[in-house]
Amino acid sequence: MCSALTNARDASAHHAQSSDLYTRGLKVMPQGISRATVDLDPVPIYVERGEGAYLVDVDNNRLLDLNNNFTTLIHGHAFEPVAEVVATLLRKGTCFSNPTAHEIALADLLTSRIPAIEKVRFVNSGTEAVMFAIKAARAFTGKSTIVRFAGAYHGAYDWAEAGQSGVYRSNIAARAVAKLGYRGAPRSIGDDVIVLDFNDKNQITTTLSVQSERIAAILIDPMPSRAGLFTPKAEFLDVLTTFARDHGILLIADEVLNLRQDYTGASARYGLAPDLIATGKIIGGGFPIGAIGGRAEVMSVFENRDGELPVPQGGTFSANPVSMAAGLVAMQEMTKEAFTKLEALGDRVRTGLTEISERHDAAYTVTGAASLFRIHPKRVRPTDYRSSIMSSEEATCARNMTRYFHHNGVLLPFGAAASLSTPMMETDIDRIISIFDDFLHTAESRKDRP
């Protein structure tokens, strides 16, 4: 059993300023904040500044940051090369209705580095990137239905978030019916979204064969973070790819988060050859960005030819020079050697956490790859979304763990992927492992009390 090891944050002591700011926020914003993903325990931590791998909150608590703005900050906070180029740009202008050379430079980098990207268009967020990838697939194929996988997160576009919770059922035609993404969403959205289980190759043929003619695209995150951060099976990707090719269905890889796994991205890492890739986060250098890239033939739907524009895509801040220039510098600094170093740190932390859990015979397992890891409050390592869902008791265990890390100066995301950054050192990794060891020892001591 997971009884509470620590109380919720003592706002009057260590988080007085955060508590005051949250009180002010509640007066002017729903729930006091602007993102549903912000952790409230019971108040959010308000940040004053970032320093490399660390952040400092408004109460002057210094925390090793394993969130990195939801995996965006691959170079950590206040990365000097980005700060320098942005400071120069601020005096020249931050956005224009006309294009700049900065977007061509970042496009050159992405098309030269990511095998599946022959041409690319820029937007302002990962949500927009996925949205326009879906629109592109529909325009190219002339079909409307989208296949996605249970538990994966693809942003806030209606057809991308339908079925996000993985609640579905099958009728006699074996059609998975997605749960709508939000209250009041048109029921018709569910008619054009099919939800399958990740890594289940049998569902690809049994469920999709009878309705392949209406499917425009299969949307897949190569290693779905929110669903559990488990590795894709090679045979699953092979069956998926073959089925899509045989039936004229496009593959859309959502690498908004997982592009950070490798110099050439996650799809190339796992042998997936998508028609389109949606990405963002690390390619913006800490500024808002999204990108849709893929085969030149498919990307032509964004071109105006003979007076016809299949997919209009604009955006007031799309390809703004600040995001473009910051992203270029950040990505240039992410050399093959930098990715190798981050992966070595990731291997070290995943191995260390696993060994500690086994030494304590604790009900915690670790998933992830490259610079990403997730600690599950489960004795058996999850291999699919269903097995990664936390029970109420497991959620209590996870909350105890994140609180313990926080009280020991580490910001560990609750129920999500933790991410490493280039400023981190082996001593930071050793600290993470040591805190986890102490946490399990403390839990054992409380369990043994009469």
CSV table of C-alpha atoms in Angstrom, one decimal:
chain,number,residue,atom,x,y,z
A,1,MET,CA,0.0,0.0,0.0
A,2,CYS,CA,1.1,3.5,-0.8
A,3,SER,CA,0.3,5.7,2.2
A,4,ALA,CA,1.4,9.3,1.9
A,5,LEU,CA,5.1,9.8,2.6
A,6,THR,CA,4.9,13.6,2.5
A,7,ASN,CA,2.1,16.1,2.7
A,8,ALA,CA,1.1,18.2,-0.3
A,9,ARG,CA,3.4,21.2,-0.7
A,10,ASP,CA,3.5,23.4,2.4
A,11,ALA,CA,2.6,26.6,0.5
A,12,SER,CA,3.1,28.8,3.6
A,13,ALA,CA,6.7,27.7,4.0
A,14,HIS,CA,8.6,26.7,0.8
A,15,HIS,CA,6.1,28.0,-1.7
A,16,ALA,CA,4.6,31.2,-0.2
A,17,GLN,CA,5.1,33.3,-3.3
A,18,SER,CA,3.8,30.6,-5.6
A,19,SER,CA,0.7,30.3,-3.4
A,20,ASP,CA,0.2,34.1,-3.5
A,21,LEU,CA,0.5,34.1,-7.3
A,22,TYR,CA,-1.9,31.2,-7.7
A,23,THR,CA,-4.5,33.1,-5.5
A,24,ARG,CA,-4.1,36.1,-7.9
A,25,GLY,CA,-4.4,33.8,-10.9
A,26,LEU,CA,-7.6,32.3,-9.7
A,27,LYS,CA,-9.2,35.7,-9.9
A,28,VAL,CA,-8.5,36.2,-13.6
A,29,MET,CA,-8.1,32.8,-15.2
A,30,PRO,CA,-10.1,29.5,-15.1
A,31,GLN,CA,-8.3,27.4,-12.5
A,32,GLY,CA,-5.7,30.2,-12.2
A,33,ILE,CA,-3.5,28.9,-15.1
A,34,SER,CA,-3.4,28.7,-18.9
A,35,ARG,CA,-2.4,25.0,-19.4
A,36,ALA,CA,-4.2,21.9,-18.2
A,37,THR,CA,-0.9,20.1,-18.1
A,38,VAL,CA,0.5,22.2,-15.2
A,39,ASP,CA,0.9,20.2,-12.0
A,40,LEU,CA,-1.2,21.4,-9.1
A,41,ASP,CA,-0.1,19.9,-5.8
A,42,PRO,CA,-1.9,21.9,-4.4
A,43,VAL,CA,-0.6,25.0,-6.1
A,44,PRO,CA,1.6,25.3,-9.2
A,45,ILE,CA,5.3,26.1,-8.9
A,46,TYR,CA,5.9,29.6,-10.4
A,47,VAL,CA,9.3,30.0,-12.0
A,48,GLU,CA,11.5,33.0,-11.7
A,49,ARG,CA,14.4,32.0,-14.0
A,50,GLY,CA,16.2,29.1,-15.5
A,51,GLU,CA,19.9,28.3,-15.3
A,52,GLY,CA,21.1,25.5,-17.6
A,53,ALA,CA,19.7,22.2,-16.2
A,54,TYR,CA,18.1,23.9,-13.3
A,55,LEU,CA,15.2,26.3,-12.6
A,56,VAL,CA,14.7,28.7,-9.7
A,57,ASP,CA,11.2,29.3,-8.5
A,58,VAL,CA,9.8,32.5,-7.1
A,59,ASP,CA,10.5,31.3,-3.6
A,60,ASN,CA,14.2,30.8,-4.5
A,61,ASN,CA,14.0,27.0,-4.5
A,62,ARG,CA,16.6,25.6,-7.0
A,63,LEU,CA,15.4,22.5,-8.8
A,64,LEU,CA,17.0,20.1,-11.3
A,65,ASP,CA,14.5,20.3,-14.2
A,66,LEU,CA,13.4,16.9,-15.6
A,67,ASN,CA,10.4,18.5,-17.3
A,68,ASN,CA,12.2,20.9,-19.6
A,69,ASN,CA,8.9,22.5,-20.6
A,70,PHE,CA,7.5,19.1,-21.6
A,71,THR,CA,10.7,17.9,-23.3
A,72,THR,CA,11.1,21.1,-25.4
A,73,LEU,CA,14.3,22.5,-23.8
A,74,ILE,CA,16.9,20.0,-25.0
A,75,HIS,CA,19.6,22.5,-24.1
A,76,GLY,CA,18.1,23.4,-20.8
A,77,HIS,CA,17.4,27.0,-19.8
A,78,ALA,CA,18.9,30.3,-21.0
A,79,PHE,CA,21.1,28.5,-23.6
A,80,GLU,CA,23.6,31.2,-24.5
A,81,PRO,CA,23.8,30.6,-28.3
A,82,VAL,CA,20.1,31.0,-28.5
A,83,ALA,CA,20.0,34.0,-26.2
A,84,GLU,CA,22.6,35.7,-28.3
A,85,VAL,CA,20.9,35.3,-31.6
A,86,VAL,CA,17.5,36.3,-30.2
A,87,ALA,CA,18.9,39.4,-28.5
A,88,THR,CA,20.2,40.5,-31.9
A,89,LEU,CA,16.9,39.8,-33.7
A,90,LEU,CA,14.8,41.7,-31.1
A,91,ARG,CA,16.4,44.9,-32.3
A,92,LYS,CA,15.7,44.2,-35.9
A,93,GLY,CA,12.1,43.1,-35.6
A,94,THR,CA,10.3,40.0,-34.3
A,95,CYS,CA,7.7,39.3,-37.0
A,96,PHE,CA,6.9,40.3,-40.5
A,97,SER,CA,4.2,39.6,-43.1
A,98,ASN,CA,7.0,38.8,-45.5
A,99,PRO,CA,9.3,35.7,-45.4
A,100,THR,CA,12.9,35.9,-44.1
A,101,ALA,CA,16.0,33.9,-44.9
A,102,HIS,CA,15.8,32.4,-41.4
A,103,GLU,CA,13.0,30.0,-42.4
A,104,ILE,CA,15.0,28.7,-45.4
A,105,ALA,CA,18.0,28.0,-43.2
A,106,LEU,CA,16.0,26.0,-40.7
A,107,ALA,CA,14.2,24.2,-43.5
A,108,ASP,CA,17.5,23.3,-45.1
A,109,LEU,CA,18.7,21.8,-41.8
A,110,LEU,CA,15.6,19.7,-41.3
A,111,THR,CA,15.4,18.4,-44.9
A,112,SER,CA,19.1,17.5,-44.9
A,113,ARG,CA,18.9,15.7,-41.5
A,114,ILE,CA,15.5,13.9,-41.4
A,115,PRO,CA,15.2,11.2,-44.1
A,116,ALA,CA,11.4,11.4,-44.5
A,117,ILE,CA,11.3,15.2,-44.9
A,118,GLU,CA,11.8,16.4,-48.5
A,119,LYS,CA,9.9,19.6,-48.0
A,120,VAL,CA,8.6,21.4,-44.9
A,121,ARG,CA,6.2,24.1,-43.8
A,122,PHE,CA,6.3,26.0,-40.4
A,123,VAL,CA,3.5,26.7,-38.0
A,124,ASN,CA,3.3,27.7,-34.3
A,125,SER,CA,2.8,24.6,-32.3
A,126,GLY,CA,2.8,20.8,-32.3
A,127,THR,CA,-1.0,20.9,-32.3
A,128,GLU,CA,-1.0,22.9,-35.6
A,129,ALA,CA,1.6,20.6,-37.1
A,130,VAL,CA,-0.5,17.5,-36.5
A,131,MET,CA,-3.7,19.3,-37.6
A,132,PHE,CA,-2.2,20.4,-40.9
A,133,ALA,CA,-0.6,16.9,-41.4
A,134,ILE,CA,-4.1,15.4,-41.1
A,135,LYS,CA,-5.5,18.0,-43.5
A,136,ALA,CA,-2.7,17.3,-46.0
A,137,ALA,CA,-3.3,13.6,-45.9
A,138,ARG,CA,-7.0,14.1,-46.5
A,139,ALA,CA,-6.4,16.5,-49.4
A,140,PHE,CA,-3.9,14.1,-51.0
A,141,THR,CA,-6.0,11.0,-50.6
A,142,GLY,CA,-9.4,12.4,-50.9
A,143,LYS,CA,-10.5,10.4,-47.9
A,144,SER,CA,-11.4,11.5,-44.4
A,145,THR,CA,-11.0,8.8,-41.8
A,146,ILE,CA,-8.0,8.9,-39.4
A,147,VAL,CA,-6.5,5.9,-37.5
A,148,ARG,CA,-4.7,6.6,-34.2
A,149,PHE,CA,-3.6,4.6,-31.2
A,150,ALA,CA,-5.1,4.5,-27.7
A,151,GLY,CA,-3.5,6.7,-25.1
A,152,ALA,CA,-1.2,8.7,-27.5
A,153,TYR,CA,-1.3,12.5,-27.3
A,154,HIS,CA,-1.4,14.4,-30.5
A,155,GLY,CA,-2.5,17.9,-29.5
A,156,ALA,CA,-5.9,19.6,-29.4
A,157,TYR,CA,-7.2,19.2,-33.0
A,158,ASP,CA,-10.6,17.5,-32.8
A,159,TRP,CA,-9.7,14.4,-34.9
A,160,ALA,CA,-6.3,14.1,-33.3
A,161,GLU,CA,-7.6,14.0,-29.7
A,162,ALA,CA,-10.7,11.9,-30.3
A,163,GLY,CA,-10.0,8.6,-28.5
A,164,GLN,CA,-7.1,10.0,-26.6
A,165,SER,CA,-8.2,8.3,-23.4
A,166,GLY,CA,-8.3,5.0,-25.2
A,167,VAL,CA,-12.0,4.3,-24.4
A,168,TYR,CA,-13.4,2.4,-27.4
A,169,ARG,CA,-15.6,-0.5,-28.3
A,170,SER,CA,-16.0,-2.7,-31.3
A,171,ASN,CA,-19.2,-3.4,-33.3
A,172,ILE,CA,-19.9,-6.3,-35.6
A,173,ALA,CA,-17.8,-4.7,-38.3
A,174,ALA,CA,-14.9,-4.4,-35.9
A,175,ARG,CA,-14.9,-0.6,-36.1
A,176,ALA,CA,-13.4,1.0,-33.1
A,177,VAL,CA,-15.5,4.0,-31.9
A,178,ALA,CA,-13.4,6.7,-30.3
A,179,LYS,CA,-14.4,8.6,-27.3
A,180,LEU,CA,-14.7,12.3,-28.1
A,181,GLY,CA,-11.9,14.6,-26.9
A,182,TYR,CA,-14.1,17.1,-25.0
A,183,ARG,CA,-17.6,17.7,-23.8
A,184,GLY,CA,-19.9,18.9,-26.6
A,185,ALA,CA,-17.7,17.8,-29.5
A,186,PRO,CA,-19.7,16.8,-32.5
A,187,ARG,CA,-20.5,13.1,-32.4
A,188,SER,CA,-19.7,12.9,-36.1
A,189,ILE,CA,-16.0,13.3,-35.2
A,190,GLY,CA,-16.0,9.8,-33.8
A,191,ASP,CA,-17.3,8.4,-37.1
A,192,ASP,CA,-14.0,9.4,-38.8
A,193,VAL,CA,-11.5,8.2,-36.1
A,194,ILE,CA,-10.5,4.6,-35.5
A,195,VAL,CA,-8.6,3.8,-32.4
A,196,LEU,CA,-6.3,0.8,-32.2
A,197,ASP,CA,-3.9,-0.6,-29.6
A,198,PHE,CA,-0.2,0.3,-30.2
A,199,ASN,CA,2.1,-2.7,-30.9
A,200,ASP,CA,-0.9,-5.0,-31.7
A,201,LYS,CA,-0.1,-6.0,-35.3
A,202,ASN,CA,-3.2,-8.2,-35.5
A,203,GLN,CA,-5.6,-5.3,-35.1
A,204,ILE,CA,-4.1,-3.6,-38.2
A,205,THR,CA,-5.4,-6.2,-40.6
A,206,THR,CA,-8.5,-7.5,-38.7
A,207,THR,CA,-9.9,-4.1,-37.8
A,208,LEU,CA,-8.8,-1.9,-40.8
A,209,SER,CA,-9.2,-4.3,-43.8
A,210,VAL,CA,-13.0,-3.9,-44.0
A,211,GLN,CA,-12.8,-0.1,-44.1
A,212,SER,CA,-9.5,0.6,-45.7
A,213,GLU,CA,-11.1,2.5,-48.6
A,214,ARG,CA,-12.2,5.4,-46.3
A,215,ILE,CA,-8.9,5.8,-44.4
A,216,ALA,CA,-6.7,8.8,-45.3
A,217,ALA,CA,-3.9,8.3,-42.8
A,218,ILE,CA,-2.6,6.4,-39.8
A,219,LEU,CA,-1.3,8.8,-37.1
A,220,ILE,CA,1.4,7.3,-35.0
A,221,ASP,CA,3.8,8.5,-32.3
A,222,PRO,CA,6.8,6.1,-32.7
A,223,MET,CA,7.1,6.0,-28.9
A,224,PRO,CA,4.0,7.4,-27.4
A,225,SER,CA,4.9,9.3,-24.2
A,226,ARG,CA,1.6,9.8,-22.5
A,227,ALA,CA,0.6,6.2,-23.3
A,228,GLY,CA,3.6,4.8,-21.5
A,229,LEU,CA,6.8,5.5,-23.4
A,230,PHE,CA,7.4,1.9,-24.5
A,231,THR,CA,9.3,0.8,-27.5
A,232,PRO,CA,7.6,0.0,-30.8
A,233,LYS,CA,7.9,-3.6,-32.0
A,234,ALA,CA,9.6,-4.0,-35.3
A,235,GLU,CA,7.0,-6.5,-36.6
A,236,PHE,CA,4.2,-4.1,-35.6
A,237,LEU,CA,5.8,-1.3,-37.7
A,238,ASP,CA,6.4,-3.7,-40.6
A,239,VAL,CA,2.8,-4.8,-40.7
A,240,LEU,CA,1.6,-1.2,-40.3
A,241,THR,CA,3.8,0.1,-43.1
A,242,THR,CA,2.9,-2.8,-45.5
A,243,PHE,CA,-0.8,-2.4,-44.9
A,244,ALA,CA,-0.7,1.4,-45.5
A,245,ARG,CA,1.3,1.0,-48.7
A,246,ASP,CA,-1.0,-1.7,-50.0
A,247,HIS,CA,-4.1,0.3,-49.4
A,248,GLY,CA,-3.0,3.8,-50.4
A,249,ILE,CA,-3.0,5.1,-46.8
A,250,LEU,CA,-0.6,7.7,-45.7
A,251,LEU,CA,1.6,7.3,-42.5
A,252,ILE,CA,1.9,10.4,-40.3
A,253,ALA,CA,4.6,10.2,-37.7
A,254,ASP,CA,4.0,12.6,-34.7
A,255,GLU,CA,7.5,13.5,-33.7
A,256,VAL,CA,6.6,16.7,-31.9
A,257,LEU,CA,8.2,15.1,-28.7
A,258,ASN,CA,10.2,12.2,-30.0
A,259,LEU,CA,12.4,14.0,-32.6
A,260,ARG,CA,14.8,14.4,-29.7
A,261,GLN,CA,15.5,10.7,-29.7
A,262,ASP,CA,18.0,10.8,-32.5
A,263,TYR,CA,20.0,13.0,-34.9
A,264,THR,CA,17.7,11.8,-37.7
A,265,GLY,CA,14.6,11.6,-35.5
A,266,ALA,CA,12.5,8.7,-34.0
A,267,SER,CA,11.0,7.3,-37.2
A,268,ALA,CA,14.5,6.7,-38.7
A,269,ARG,CA,15.6,5.2,-35.4
A,270,TYR,CA,12.9,2.6,-35.4
A,271,GLY,CA,12.8,1.9,-39.1
A,272,LEU,CA,9.5,3.7,-39.8
A,273,ALA,CA,9.3,5.5,-43.2
A,274,PRO,CA,6.3,7.9,-42.9
A,275,ASP,CA,4.8,10.0,-45.7
A,276,LEU,CA,4.5,13.0,-43.3
A,277,ILE,CA,6.2,14.0,-40.1
A,278,ALA,CA,4.7,16.5,-37.6
A,279,THR,CA,7.3,18.0,-35.3
A,280,GLY,CA,8.0,20.9,-33.0
A,281,LYS,CA,9.4,21.4,-29.5
A,282,ILE,CA,13.2,21.1,-29.8
A,283,ILE,CA,13.3,22.7,-33.3
A,284,GLY,CA,12.3,26.0,-31.9
A,285,GLY,CA,15.1,26.6,-29.5
A,286,GLY,CA,12.7,27.3,-26.7
A,287,PHE,CA,10.2,29.4,-28.8
A,288,PRO,CA,6.8,28.5,-30.2
A,289,ILE,CA,7.1,26.3,-33.3
A,290,GLY,CA,5.7,23.5,-35.3
A,291,ALA,CA,6.5,21.9,-38.6
A,292,ILE,CA,4.9,19.6,-41.2
A,293,GLY,CA,7.3,17.8,-43.4
A,294,GLY,CA,7.3,14.9,-45.8
A,295,ARG,CA,7.4,13.6,-49.3
A,296,ALA,CA,7.4,16.4,-51.8
A,297,GLU,CA,4.5,14.9,-53.7
A,298,VAL,CA,2.3,14.9,-50.6
A,299,MET,CA,3.5,18.4,-49.4
A,300,SER,CA,2.4,19.8,-52.8
A,301,VAL,CA,-1.1,20.1,-51.4
A,302,PHE,CA,0.2,23.3,-49.7
A,303,GLU,CA,1.0,24.8,-53.1
A,304,ASN,CA,-1.2,27.0,-55.2
A,305,ARG,CA,-1.3,25.6,-58.7
A,306,ASP,CA,-3.6,26.8,-61.5
A,307,GLY,CA,-5.6,28.8,-59.0
A,308,GLU,CA,-6.3,25.8,-56.7
A,309,LEU,CA,-4.9,25.6,-53.2
A,310,PRO,CA,-5.9,22.2,-51.7
A,311,VAL,CA,-4.8,23.1,-48.1
A,312,PRO,CA,-4.6,26.8,-47.2
A,313,GLN,CA,-2.1,27.2,-44.3
A,314,GLY,CA,-1.1,30.6,-43.0
A,315,GLY,CA,-0.7,31.8,-39.4
A,316,THR,CA,0.2,35.3,-38.3
A,317,PHE,CA,3.3,34.1,-36.5
A,318,SER,CA,4.2,31.1,-38.6
A,319,ALA,CA,7.9,31.1,-39.6
A,320,ASN,CA,8.6,34.2,-37.4
A,321,PRO,CA,12.3,35.0,-37.5
A,322,VAL,CA,12.8,34.6,-33.7
A,323,SER,CA,11.6,31.0,-33.7
A,324,MET,CA,13.4,30.2,-36.9
A,325,ALA,CA,16.8,31.6,-35.8
A,326,ALA,CA,16.6,30.2,-32.3
A,327,GLY,CA,15.6,26.8,-33.7
A,328,LEU,CA,18.4,26.8,-36.2
A,329,VAL,CA,21.0,27.5,-33.5
A,330,ALA,CA,19.6,24.9,-31.1
A,331,MET,CA,19.5,22.3,-33.8
A,332,GLN,CA,23.0,23.1,-35.1
A,333,GLU,CA,24.3,22.5,-31.5
A,334,MET,CA,22.5,19.1,-31.4
A,335,THR,CA,25.3,17.3,-33.3
A,336,LYS,CA,25.6,13.5,-33.5
A,337,GLU,CA,28.0,13.7,-30.6
A,338,ALA,CA,25.5,15.7,-28.5
A,339,PHE,CA,22.8,13.1,-29.2
A,340,THR,CA,25.2,10.3,-28.3
A,341,LYS,CA,26.1,12.0,-25.0
A,342,LEU,CA,22.5,12.5,-24.1
A,343,GLU,CA,21.7,8.9,-24.9
A,344,ALA,CA,24.5,7.7,-22.7
A,345,LEU,CA,23.1,9.7,-19.8
A,346,GLY,CA,19.7,8.3,-20.5
A,347,ASP,CA,21.0,4.7,-20.5
A,348,ARG,CA,22.7,5.5,-17.2
A,349,VAL,CA,19.6,6.8,-15.5
A,350,ARG,CA,17.3,4.0,-16.8
A,351,THR,CA,19.7,1.3,-15.8
A,352,GLY,CA,20.4,2.9,-12.4
A,353,LEU,CA,16.7,3.3,-11.6
A,354,THR,CA,16.0,-0.2,-12.7
A,355,GLU,CA,18.8,-1.7,-10.6
A,356,ILE,CA,17.7,0.3,-7.5
A,357,SER,CA,14.1,-0.9,-7.9
A,358,GLU,CA,15.2,-4.5,-8.2
A,359,ARG,CA,17.5,-4.2,-5.2
A,360,HIS,CA,14.5,-3.0,-3.1
A,361,ASP,CA,12.2,-5.5,-4.8
A,362,ALA,CA,9.9,-2.5,-5.3
A,363,ALA,CA,6.9,-2.2,-7.6
A,364,TYR,CA,8.5,0.3,-9.9
A,365,THR,CA,9.7,-0.2,-13.5
A,366,VAL,CA,11.3,2.1,-16.0
A,367,THR,CA,10.6,2.7,-19.7
A,368,GLY,CA,12.0,5.1,-22.3
A,369,ALA,CA,14.8,5.6,-24.7
A,370,ALA,CA,17.6,8.1,-25.6
A,371,SER,CA,17.1,11.2,-23.4
A,372,LEU,CA,13.6,10.1,-22.1
A,373,PHE,CA,12.5,8.0,-19.2
A,374,ARG,CA,9.4,7.3,-17.2
A,375,ILE,CA,9.1,5.6,-13.8
A,376,HIS,CA,6.0,3.5,-13.5
A,377,PRO,CA,4.6,2.5,-10.1
A,378,LYS,CA,4.1,-1.0,-11.4
A,379,ARG,CA,5.9,-4.3,-10.7
A,380,VAL,CA,5.6,-5.5,-14.3
A,381,ARG,CA,7.0,-3.2,-16.9
A,382,PRO,CA,4.2,-1.9,-19.2
A,383,THR,CA,4.3,-2.9,-22.8
A,384,ASP,CA,1.1,-1.3,-24.0
A,385,TYR,CA,-1.3,1.5,-23.0
A,386,ARG,CA,-3.7,-0.6,-21.0
A,387,SER,CA,-0.9,-2.0,-18.8
A,388,SER,CA,0.5,1.5,-18.2
A,389,ILE,CA,-2.8,3.0,-16.9
A,390,MET,CA,-2.4,3.7,-13.1
A,391,SER,CA,-4.9,2.5,-10.6
A,392,SER,CA,-5.8,4.9,-7.8
A,393,GLU,CA,-3.3,3.2,-5.5
A,394,GLU,CA,-0.6,3.4,-8.1
A,395,ALA,CA,-1.3,7.1,-8.7
A,396,THR,CA,-0.8,7.6,-5.0
A,397,CYS,CA,2.6,5.9,-5.2
A,398,ALA,CA,3.5,8.0,-8.2
A,399,ARG,CA,2.5,11.2,-6.4
A,400,ASN,CA,4.5,10.2,-3.4
A,401,MET,CA,7.5,9.7,-5.6
A,402,THR,CA,7.2,13.1,-7.4
A,403,ARG,CA,6.8,14.9,-4.1
A,404,TYR,CA,9.8,13.2,-2.7
A,405,PHE,CA,11.9,14.2,-5.7
A,406,HIS,CA,10.6,17.7,-5.4
A,407,HIS,CA,11.4,18.0,-1.7
A,408,ASN,CA,14.9,16.9,-2.6
A,409,GLY,CA,15.4,19.5,-5.3
A,410,VAL,CA,14.3,17.6,-8.5
A,411,LEU,CA,11.3,18.5,-10.6
A,412,LEU,CA,10.0,15.1,-11.9
A,413,PRO,CA,6.9,15.2,-14.1
A,414,PHE,CA,3.9,13.4,-12.6
A,415,GLY,CA,2.8,10.5,-14.8
A,416,ALA,CA,4.7,11.7,-17.9
A,417,ALA,CA,8.1,11.5,-19.6
A,418,ALA,CA,11.1,12.9,-17.8
A,419,SER,CA,13.7,14.4,-20.1
A,420,LEU,CA,17.4,15.1,-19.9
A,421,SER,CA,19.2,18.2,-21.3
A,422,THR,CA,22.7,18.8,-22.6
A,423,PRO,CA,23.8,20.8,-19.6
A,424,MET,CA,23.3,17.8,-17.4
A,425,MET,CA,26.3,15.8,-16.1
A,426,GLU,CA,26.8,12.4,-14.7
A,427,THR,CA,26.6,13.8,-11.2
A,428,ASP,CA,23.0,15.0,-11.9
A,429,ILE,CA,22.2,11.4,-13.1
A,430,ASP,CA,23.7,10.0,-9.9
A,431,ARG,CA,21.7,12.4,-7.9
A,432,ILE,CA,18.4,11.2,-9.5
A,433,ILE,CA,19.3,7.6,-8.8
A,434,SER,CA,20.3,8.3,-5.2
A,435,ILE,CA,17.0,10.2,-4.5
A,436,PHE,CA,15.1,7.2,-5.9
A,437,ASP,CA,17.1,4.9,-3.7
A,438,ASP,CA,16.3,7.0,-0.6
A,439,PHE,CA,12.6,7.2,-1.6
A,440,LEU,CA,12.3,3.5,-1.7
A,441,HIS,CA,14.2,3.0,1.5
A,442,THR,CA,11.9,5.6,3.2
A,443,ALA,CA,8.8,3.8,1.8
A,444,GLU,CA,10.1,0.5,3.2
A,445,SER,CA,10.8,2.0,6.6
A,446,ARG,CA,7.2,3.3,6.9
A,447,LYS,CA,5.8,0.0,5.7
A,448,ASP,CA,7.7,-1.8,8.4
A,449,ARG,CA,6.3,0.4,11.2
A,450,PRO,CA,4.0,-1.3,13.7
